Structure formats: C-alpha cells, structure tokens
GROMACS .gro file of C-alpha atoms in nm:
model
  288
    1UNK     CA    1  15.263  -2.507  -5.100
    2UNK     CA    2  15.606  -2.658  -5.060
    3UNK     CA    3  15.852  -2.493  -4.840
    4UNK     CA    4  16.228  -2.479  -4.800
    5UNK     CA    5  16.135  -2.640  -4.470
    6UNK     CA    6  16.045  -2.952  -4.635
    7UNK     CA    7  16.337  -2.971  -4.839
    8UNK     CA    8  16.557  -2.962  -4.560
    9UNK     CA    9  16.351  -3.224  -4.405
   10UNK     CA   10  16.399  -3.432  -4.690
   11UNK     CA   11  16.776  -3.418  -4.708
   12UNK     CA   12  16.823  -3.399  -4.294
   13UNK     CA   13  17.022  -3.057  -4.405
   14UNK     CA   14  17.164  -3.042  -3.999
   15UNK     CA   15  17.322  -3.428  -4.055
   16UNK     CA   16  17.432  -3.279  -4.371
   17UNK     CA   17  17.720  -3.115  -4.133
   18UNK     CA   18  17.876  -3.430  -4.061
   19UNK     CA   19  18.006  -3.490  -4.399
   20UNK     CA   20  18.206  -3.163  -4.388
   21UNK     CA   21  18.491  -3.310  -4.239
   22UNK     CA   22  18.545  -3.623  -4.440
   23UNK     CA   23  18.751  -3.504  -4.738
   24UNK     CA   24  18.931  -3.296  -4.506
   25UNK     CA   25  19.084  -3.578  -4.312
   26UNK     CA   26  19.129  -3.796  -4.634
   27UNK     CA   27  19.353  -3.467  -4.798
   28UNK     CA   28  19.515  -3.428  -4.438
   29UNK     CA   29  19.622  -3.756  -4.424
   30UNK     CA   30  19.722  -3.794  -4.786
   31UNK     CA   31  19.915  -3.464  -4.809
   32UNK     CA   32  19.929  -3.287  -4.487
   33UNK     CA   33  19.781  -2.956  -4.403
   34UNK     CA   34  19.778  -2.655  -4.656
   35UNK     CA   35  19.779  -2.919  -4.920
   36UNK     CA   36  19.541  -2.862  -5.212
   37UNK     CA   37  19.408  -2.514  -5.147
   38UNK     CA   38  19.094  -2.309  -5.037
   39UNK     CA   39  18.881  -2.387  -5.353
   40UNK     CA   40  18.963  -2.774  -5.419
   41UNK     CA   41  18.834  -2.779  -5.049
   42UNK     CA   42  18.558  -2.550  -5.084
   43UNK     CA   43  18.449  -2.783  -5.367
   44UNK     CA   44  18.529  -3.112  -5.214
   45UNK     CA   45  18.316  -3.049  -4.946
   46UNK     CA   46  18.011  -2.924  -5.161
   47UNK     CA   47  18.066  -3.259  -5.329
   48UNK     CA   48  17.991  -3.395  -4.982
   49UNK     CA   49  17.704  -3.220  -4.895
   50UNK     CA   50  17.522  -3.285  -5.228
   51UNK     CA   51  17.605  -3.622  -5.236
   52UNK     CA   52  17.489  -3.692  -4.873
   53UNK     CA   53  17.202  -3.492  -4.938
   54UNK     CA   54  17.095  -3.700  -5.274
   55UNK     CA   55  17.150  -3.996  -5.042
   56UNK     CA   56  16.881  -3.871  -4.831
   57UNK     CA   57  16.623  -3.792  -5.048
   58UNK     CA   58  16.646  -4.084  -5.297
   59UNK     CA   59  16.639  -4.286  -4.931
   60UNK     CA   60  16.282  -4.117  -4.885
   61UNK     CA   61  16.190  -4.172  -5.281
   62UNK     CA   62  16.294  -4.581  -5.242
   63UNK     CA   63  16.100  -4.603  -4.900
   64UNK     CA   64  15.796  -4.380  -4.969
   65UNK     CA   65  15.546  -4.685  -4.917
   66UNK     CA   66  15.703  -4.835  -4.598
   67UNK     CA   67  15.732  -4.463  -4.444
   68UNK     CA   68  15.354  -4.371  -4.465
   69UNK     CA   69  15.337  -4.689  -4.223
   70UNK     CA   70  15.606  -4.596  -4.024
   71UNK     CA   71  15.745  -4.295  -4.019
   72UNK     CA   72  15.442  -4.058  -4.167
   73UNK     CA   73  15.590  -3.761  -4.059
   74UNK     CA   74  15.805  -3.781  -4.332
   75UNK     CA   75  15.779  -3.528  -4.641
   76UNK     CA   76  15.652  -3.760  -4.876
   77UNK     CA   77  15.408  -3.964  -4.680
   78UNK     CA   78  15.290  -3.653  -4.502
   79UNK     CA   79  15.187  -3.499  -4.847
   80UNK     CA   80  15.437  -3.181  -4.802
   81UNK     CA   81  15.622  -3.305  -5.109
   82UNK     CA   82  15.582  -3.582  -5.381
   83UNK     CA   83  15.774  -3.889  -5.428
   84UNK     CA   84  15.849  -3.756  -5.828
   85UNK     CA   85  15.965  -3.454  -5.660
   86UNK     CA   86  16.205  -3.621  -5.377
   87UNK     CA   87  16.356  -3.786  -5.706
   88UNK     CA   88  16.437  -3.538  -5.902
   89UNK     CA   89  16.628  -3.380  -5.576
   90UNK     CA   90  16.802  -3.682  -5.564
   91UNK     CA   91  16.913  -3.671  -5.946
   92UNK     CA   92  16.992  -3.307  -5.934
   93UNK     CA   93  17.219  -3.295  -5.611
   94UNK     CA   94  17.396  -3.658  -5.732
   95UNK     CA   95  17.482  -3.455  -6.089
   96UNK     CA   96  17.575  -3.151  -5.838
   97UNK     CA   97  17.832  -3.342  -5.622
   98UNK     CA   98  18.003  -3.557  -5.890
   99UNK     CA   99  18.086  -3.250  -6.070
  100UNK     CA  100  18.217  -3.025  -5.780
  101UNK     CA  101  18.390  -3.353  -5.720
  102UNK     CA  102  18.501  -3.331  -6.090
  103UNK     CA  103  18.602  -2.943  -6.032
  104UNK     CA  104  18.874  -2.996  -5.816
  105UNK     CA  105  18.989  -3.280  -6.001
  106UNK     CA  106  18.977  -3.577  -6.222
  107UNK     CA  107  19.082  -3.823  -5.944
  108UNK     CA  108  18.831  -3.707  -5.728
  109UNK     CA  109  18.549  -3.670  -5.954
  110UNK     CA  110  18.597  -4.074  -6.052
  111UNK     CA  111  18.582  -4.165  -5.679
  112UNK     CA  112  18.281  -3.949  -5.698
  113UNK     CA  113  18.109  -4.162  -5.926
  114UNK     CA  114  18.162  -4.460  -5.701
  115UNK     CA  115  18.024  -4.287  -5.400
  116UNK     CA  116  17.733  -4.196  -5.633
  117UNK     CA  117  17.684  -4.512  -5.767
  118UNK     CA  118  17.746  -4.707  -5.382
  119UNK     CA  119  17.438  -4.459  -5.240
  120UNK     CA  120  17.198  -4.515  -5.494
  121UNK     CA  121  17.268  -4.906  -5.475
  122UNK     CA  122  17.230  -4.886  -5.115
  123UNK     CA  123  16.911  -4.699  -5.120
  124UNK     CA  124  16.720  -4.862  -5.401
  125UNK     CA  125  16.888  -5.217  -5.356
  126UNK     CA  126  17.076  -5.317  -5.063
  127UNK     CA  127  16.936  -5.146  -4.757
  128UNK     CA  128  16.680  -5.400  -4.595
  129UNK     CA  129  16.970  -5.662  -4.703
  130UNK     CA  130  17.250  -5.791  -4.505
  131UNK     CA  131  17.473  -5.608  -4.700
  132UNK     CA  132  17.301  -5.235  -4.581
  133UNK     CA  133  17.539  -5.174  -4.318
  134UNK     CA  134  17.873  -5.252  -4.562
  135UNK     CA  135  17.764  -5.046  -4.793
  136UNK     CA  136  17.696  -4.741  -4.649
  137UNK     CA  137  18.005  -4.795  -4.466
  138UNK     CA  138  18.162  -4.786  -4.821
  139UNK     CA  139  17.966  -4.463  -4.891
  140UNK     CA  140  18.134  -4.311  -4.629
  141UNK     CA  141  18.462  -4.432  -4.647
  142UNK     CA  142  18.478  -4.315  -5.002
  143UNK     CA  143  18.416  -3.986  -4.884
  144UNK     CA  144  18.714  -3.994  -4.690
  145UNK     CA  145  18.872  -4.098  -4.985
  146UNK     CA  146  18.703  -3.798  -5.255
  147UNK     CA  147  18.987  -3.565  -5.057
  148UNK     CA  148  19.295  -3.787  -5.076
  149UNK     CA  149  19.257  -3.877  -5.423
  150UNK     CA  150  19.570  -3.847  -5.593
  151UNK     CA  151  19.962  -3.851  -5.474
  152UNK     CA  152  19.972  -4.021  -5.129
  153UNK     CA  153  19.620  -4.124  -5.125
  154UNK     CA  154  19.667  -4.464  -4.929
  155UNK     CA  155  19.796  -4.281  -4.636
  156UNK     CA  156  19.386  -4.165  -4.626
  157UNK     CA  157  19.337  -4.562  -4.581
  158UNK     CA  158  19.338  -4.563  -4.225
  159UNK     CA  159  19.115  -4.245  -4.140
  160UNK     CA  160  18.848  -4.377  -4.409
  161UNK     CA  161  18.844  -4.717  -4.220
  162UNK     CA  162  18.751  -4.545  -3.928
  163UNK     CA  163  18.520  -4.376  -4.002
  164UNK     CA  164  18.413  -4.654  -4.219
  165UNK     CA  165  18.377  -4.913  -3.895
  166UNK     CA  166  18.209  -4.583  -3.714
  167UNK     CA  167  17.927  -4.556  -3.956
  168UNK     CA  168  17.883  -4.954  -3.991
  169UNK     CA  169  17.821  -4.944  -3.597
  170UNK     CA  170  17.566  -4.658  -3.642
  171UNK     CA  171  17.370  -4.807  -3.947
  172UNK     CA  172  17.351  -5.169  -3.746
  173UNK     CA  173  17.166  -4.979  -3.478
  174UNK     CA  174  16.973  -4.759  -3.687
  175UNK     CA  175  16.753  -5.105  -3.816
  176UNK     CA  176  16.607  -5.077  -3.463
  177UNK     CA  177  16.475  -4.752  -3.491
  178UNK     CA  178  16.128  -4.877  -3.513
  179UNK     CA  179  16.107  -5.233  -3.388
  180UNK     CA  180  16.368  -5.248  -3.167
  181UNK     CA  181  16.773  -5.356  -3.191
  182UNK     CA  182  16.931  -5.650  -3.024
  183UNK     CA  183  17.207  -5.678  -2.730
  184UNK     CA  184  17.444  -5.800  -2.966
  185UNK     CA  185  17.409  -5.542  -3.196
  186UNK     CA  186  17.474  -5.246  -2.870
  187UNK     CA  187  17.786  -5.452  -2.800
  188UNK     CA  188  17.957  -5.483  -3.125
  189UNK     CA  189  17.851  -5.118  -3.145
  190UNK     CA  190  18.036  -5.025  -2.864
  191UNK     CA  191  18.355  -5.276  -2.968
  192UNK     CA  192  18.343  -5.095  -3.261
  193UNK     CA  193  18.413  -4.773  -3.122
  194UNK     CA  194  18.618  -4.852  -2.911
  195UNK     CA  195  18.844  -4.984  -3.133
  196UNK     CA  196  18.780  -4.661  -3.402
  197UNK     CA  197  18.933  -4.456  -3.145
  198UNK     CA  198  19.284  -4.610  -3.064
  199UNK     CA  199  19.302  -4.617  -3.432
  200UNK     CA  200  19.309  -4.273  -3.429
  201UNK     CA  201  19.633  -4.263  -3.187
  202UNK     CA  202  19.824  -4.472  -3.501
  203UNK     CA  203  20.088  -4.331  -3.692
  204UNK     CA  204  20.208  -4.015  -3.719
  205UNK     CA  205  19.976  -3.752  -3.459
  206UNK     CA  206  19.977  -3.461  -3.205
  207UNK     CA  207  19.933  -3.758  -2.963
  208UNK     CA  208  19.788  -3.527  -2.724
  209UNK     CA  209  19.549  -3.352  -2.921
  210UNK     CA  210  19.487  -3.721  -3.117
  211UNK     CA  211  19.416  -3.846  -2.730
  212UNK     CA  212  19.167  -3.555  -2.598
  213UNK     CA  213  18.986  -3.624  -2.971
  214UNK     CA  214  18.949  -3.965  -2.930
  215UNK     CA  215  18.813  -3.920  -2.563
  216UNK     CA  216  18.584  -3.655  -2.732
  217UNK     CA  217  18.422  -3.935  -2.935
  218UNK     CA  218  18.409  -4.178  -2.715
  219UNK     CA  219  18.215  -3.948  -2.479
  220UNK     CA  220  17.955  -3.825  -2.763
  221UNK     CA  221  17.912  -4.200  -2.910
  222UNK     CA  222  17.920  -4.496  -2.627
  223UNK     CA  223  17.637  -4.393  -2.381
  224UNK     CA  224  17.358  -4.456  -2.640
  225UNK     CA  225  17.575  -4.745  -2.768
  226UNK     CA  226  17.594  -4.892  -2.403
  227UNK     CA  227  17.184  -4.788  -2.354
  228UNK     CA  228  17.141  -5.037  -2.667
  229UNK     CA  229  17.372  -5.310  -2.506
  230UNK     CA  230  17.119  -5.295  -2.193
  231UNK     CA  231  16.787  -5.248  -2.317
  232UNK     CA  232  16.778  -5.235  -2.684
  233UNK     CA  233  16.436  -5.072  -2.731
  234UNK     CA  234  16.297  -4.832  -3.034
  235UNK     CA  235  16.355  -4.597  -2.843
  236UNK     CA  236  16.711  -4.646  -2.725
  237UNK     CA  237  16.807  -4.725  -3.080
  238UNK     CA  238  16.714  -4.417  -3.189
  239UNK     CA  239  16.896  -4.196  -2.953
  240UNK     CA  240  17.185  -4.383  -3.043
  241UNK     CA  241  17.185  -4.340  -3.379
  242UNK     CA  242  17.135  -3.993  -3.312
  243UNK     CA  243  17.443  -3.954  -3.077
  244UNK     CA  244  17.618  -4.207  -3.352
  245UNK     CA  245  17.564  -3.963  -3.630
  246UNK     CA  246  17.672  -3.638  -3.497
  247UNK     CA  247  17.936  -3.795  -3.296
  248UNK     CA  248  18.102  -3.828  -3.645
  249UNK     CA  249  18.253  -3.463  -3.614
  250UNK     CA  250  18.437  -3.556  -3.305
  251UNK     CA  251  18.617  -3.866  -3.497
  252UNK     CA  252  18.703  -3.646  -3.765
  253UNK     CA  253  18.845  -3.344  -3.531
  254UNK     CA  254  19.037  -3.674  -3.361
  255UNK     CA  255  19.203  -3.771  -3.685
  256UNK     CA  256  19.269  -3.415  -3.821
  257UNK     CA  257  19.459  -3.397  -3.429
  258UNK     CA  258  19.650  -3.723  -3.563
  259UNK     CA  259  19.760  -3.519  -3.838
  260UNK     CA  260  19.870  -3.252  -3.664
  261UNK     CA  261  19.650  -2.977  -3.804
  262UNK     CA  262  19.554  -2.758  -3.565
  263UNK     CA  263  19.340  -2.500  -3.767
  264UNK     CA  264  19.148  -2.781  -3.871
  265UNK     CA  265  19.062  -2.947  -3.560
  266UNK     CA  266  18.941  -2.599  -3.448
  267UNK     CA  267  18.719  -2.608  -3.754
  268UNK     CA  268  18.582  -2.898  -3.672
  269UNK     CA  269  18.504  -2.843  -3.331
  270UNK     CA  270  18.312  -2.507  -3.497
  271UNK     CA  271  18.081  -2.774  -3.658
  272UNK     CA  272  18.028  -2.961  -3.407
  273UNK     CA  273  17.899  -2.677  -3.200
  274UNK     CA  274  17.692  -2.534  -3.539
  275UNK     CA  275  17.572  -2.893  -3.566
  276UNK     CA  276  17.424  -2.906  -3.186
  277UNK     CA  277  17.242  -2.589  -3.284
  278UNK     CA  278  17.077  -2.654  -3.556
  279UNK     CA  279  17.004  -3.046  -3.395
  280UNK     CA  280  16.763  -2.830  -3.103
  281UNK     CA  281  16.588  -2.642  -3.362
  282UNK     CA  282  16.527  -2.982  -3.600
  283UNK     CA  283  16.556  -3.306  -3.580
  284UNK     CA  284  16.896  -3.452  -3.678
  285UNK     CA  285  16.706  -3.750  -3.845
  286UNK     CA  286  16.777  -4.136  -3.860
  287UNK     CA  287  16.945  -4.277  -4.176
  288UNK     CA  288  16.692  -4.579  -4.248
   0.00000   0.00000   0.00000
C-alpha cells in the first residue's frame, strides 16, 4: 500500500524548503519589503513548492529505467509507487503551481508557464545533455523571477543570476553522484560561489547583514565544493550537492540582507533551521 512516505520521497518534500525563498527575494528586490501582501506571497510560494515538487517527480517518471540500475531505492524502481503514478503527480502539482502562480497575478502566472515548461524540458529532454546544468539554472532563476514579475521586475535580475550561477555549480556536481565528478568541475564550483557571494554585497544592502549572509553561504557551500576540487569521488559529489542544495537558504537570507529586510532574513534563517531538521530525519535527496 502506498504511503505519504513515498510521496514525499518522490518529490524530496525537505529540498522542497529551498524554493521558499526565491520569489521572496525576486519581490524584495523588485519592490522592496511589504510590497505585494501576505496572500500574493502565500501563493507565490505554493507556486514554488508545487512546481519544484512536479520537477521532482516527473525527474523520477523520465529516469525510472536508469534508477532501478542505479539508484533502486528510489520509489519507482523500489516498487513503492508506479511510474503512471509518479506522472500524474507531476501533471497535477505543474497545473497546481501555474495557477497559484496565476492567483496572485497575470504576470506571474505567464512566467509560471515558462518555469513549467523549462522543468519538464529539462527532465524529459535536456538533462544527460550539455545543456542540463543551463537549464535548470533557468528553472531556478525564473523562480526568482515568479515574485518580481511586474513594476520594477529587472531590479530581481541580479538576485535571480545568483542564484542562477549557484544552482548551475550544484547541478555540474550532482552528474558525479554515481560515477564520480572531475577536479575541474570542484573548482569552477567553488569560483562560482565565490563569485555568487560578492554579488550579493552589490547595490543597494544592509552591507552588514548582506556581509554576515554571504559568509553564511560560503560556510554551508565551499567545503564539499573544495572536497570535490581534491578528490572528486561518488561520494564527495554527493555530499556536495547535498551541502549545495540546502545551502540555497543562506544565499537567499544574504540577498533579502541586501535588501534590507530584516523580517525576512529572520524568516529565512527559520527555514534553514526547519530544513536541517527535517534533512536528519530524511534524506535531502540529489537532483539527477
């Protein structure tokens, strides 16, 4: 019998935290704090989650063959749900999140559609391909993007690139999950982050706050980043893209500090902490 267990094993529901953040920075930086109100946020971010969730279980749908070699744990190659099943989750939370998206507002329910549209590709098409990394780096910069839609939005350019050149340094590493990464690969990784952390001392910020954010994430991301750059086993690459994914929160607390928004920083770091929870009682999971 199926349980809610293997659901949330099928969308990674404790990664599904990092997302929480994204639309919140894009609206920060578009509009400033207060802007918008509690509801277009409360639906902005259930846009997130659904979407990111979809993403997760189509990912397991589109790799059902390849996991029962390699990661047969999984829900589908483990028998604890089907791959018709794992589908139709994917279909129902992509309708879900493009119309919360479209509930607090046109603008951001037609990014929506892109962000739906970019997953799906990425899963069924353009993962194994060079391309894999770029576009789920467009998945989650469009994310950033879902909040700022509308007046102001390109100020939401810079936050969305970071955390757009964060999450192409995580997926690069992810590919060595099972076979193993390269050196190269650990030190672009950590240039990457590197550099997605002064970015978040640009422009207008609480520079202290912006500064102890961006230390924040450097601390959570670079040792598994570094561990790759020295010995890029299966192993390493794993606990990096771990570390990688969660470390997320961090760079968005960071660039909520650049925008001076206290109350939202300290939300932030309140996911972060819920997020390390619920990471020691299940597995975070990999995004490959």
């Amino acid at each position: 019998m199926t349980r809610v267990a293997d659901y949330l094993d099928l969308v990674r529901a404790p990664a599904s935290l990092t997302v929480l953040g994204d639309a919140l920075i894009g609206a920060l930086a578009a509009r400033g704090p207060g802007a918008g109100g509690a509801a277009r946020g409360a639906a902005l971010a259930a846009s997130s989650v659904c979407l990111y969730s979809a993403g997760m279980a189509v990912n397991d749908w589109a790799d059902a063959d390849l996991d029962a070699l390699e990661r047969p744990e999984r829900p589908i190659p483990s028998g604890r749900l089907s791959r018709r099943r794992a589908l139709a989750v994917g279909a129902g939370l992509t309708v879900t999140g493009v119309g919360a998206a479209f509930a607090a507002g046109r603008a951001s329910g037609m990014v929506s559609l892109a962000l739906a549209a970019t997953l799906w590709a990425y899963d069924v098409v353009l993962k194994p391909t060079a391309a894999g990394p770029v576009a789920m780096a467009v998945c989650r910069g469009l994310d950033v993007v879902l909040g700022a839609a509308g007046p102001g939005w390109r100020a939401a350019l810079l936050p969305a690139g970071a955390v757009a050149v964060h999450t192409v340094a995580v997926t690069a590493v992810s590919r060595g999950e099972v076979s193993g990464s390269t050196r190269g690969t650990g030190v672009a990784a950590v240039g990457a982050s590197v550099a997605v952390a002064v970015s978040t001392l640009v422009g207008r910020s609480n520079r202290p706050a912006a500064l102890l954010g961006a230390t924040r994430y450097l601390a959570a991301v670079l040792p598994g980043q570094i561990a790759v750059a020295r010995r890029p086993g299966a192993a390493e690459a794993r606990d990096a893209t771990r570390a990688g994914i969660r470390s997320v929160v961090p760079l968005q607390s960071a660039l909520a500090a650049r925008a001076s928004a206290p109350l939202a920083t300290a939300a932030l770091l309140g996911v972060e902490g819920a997020g390390r929870l619920l990471g020691r009682r299940r597995s975070g999971g990999d995004i490959t």
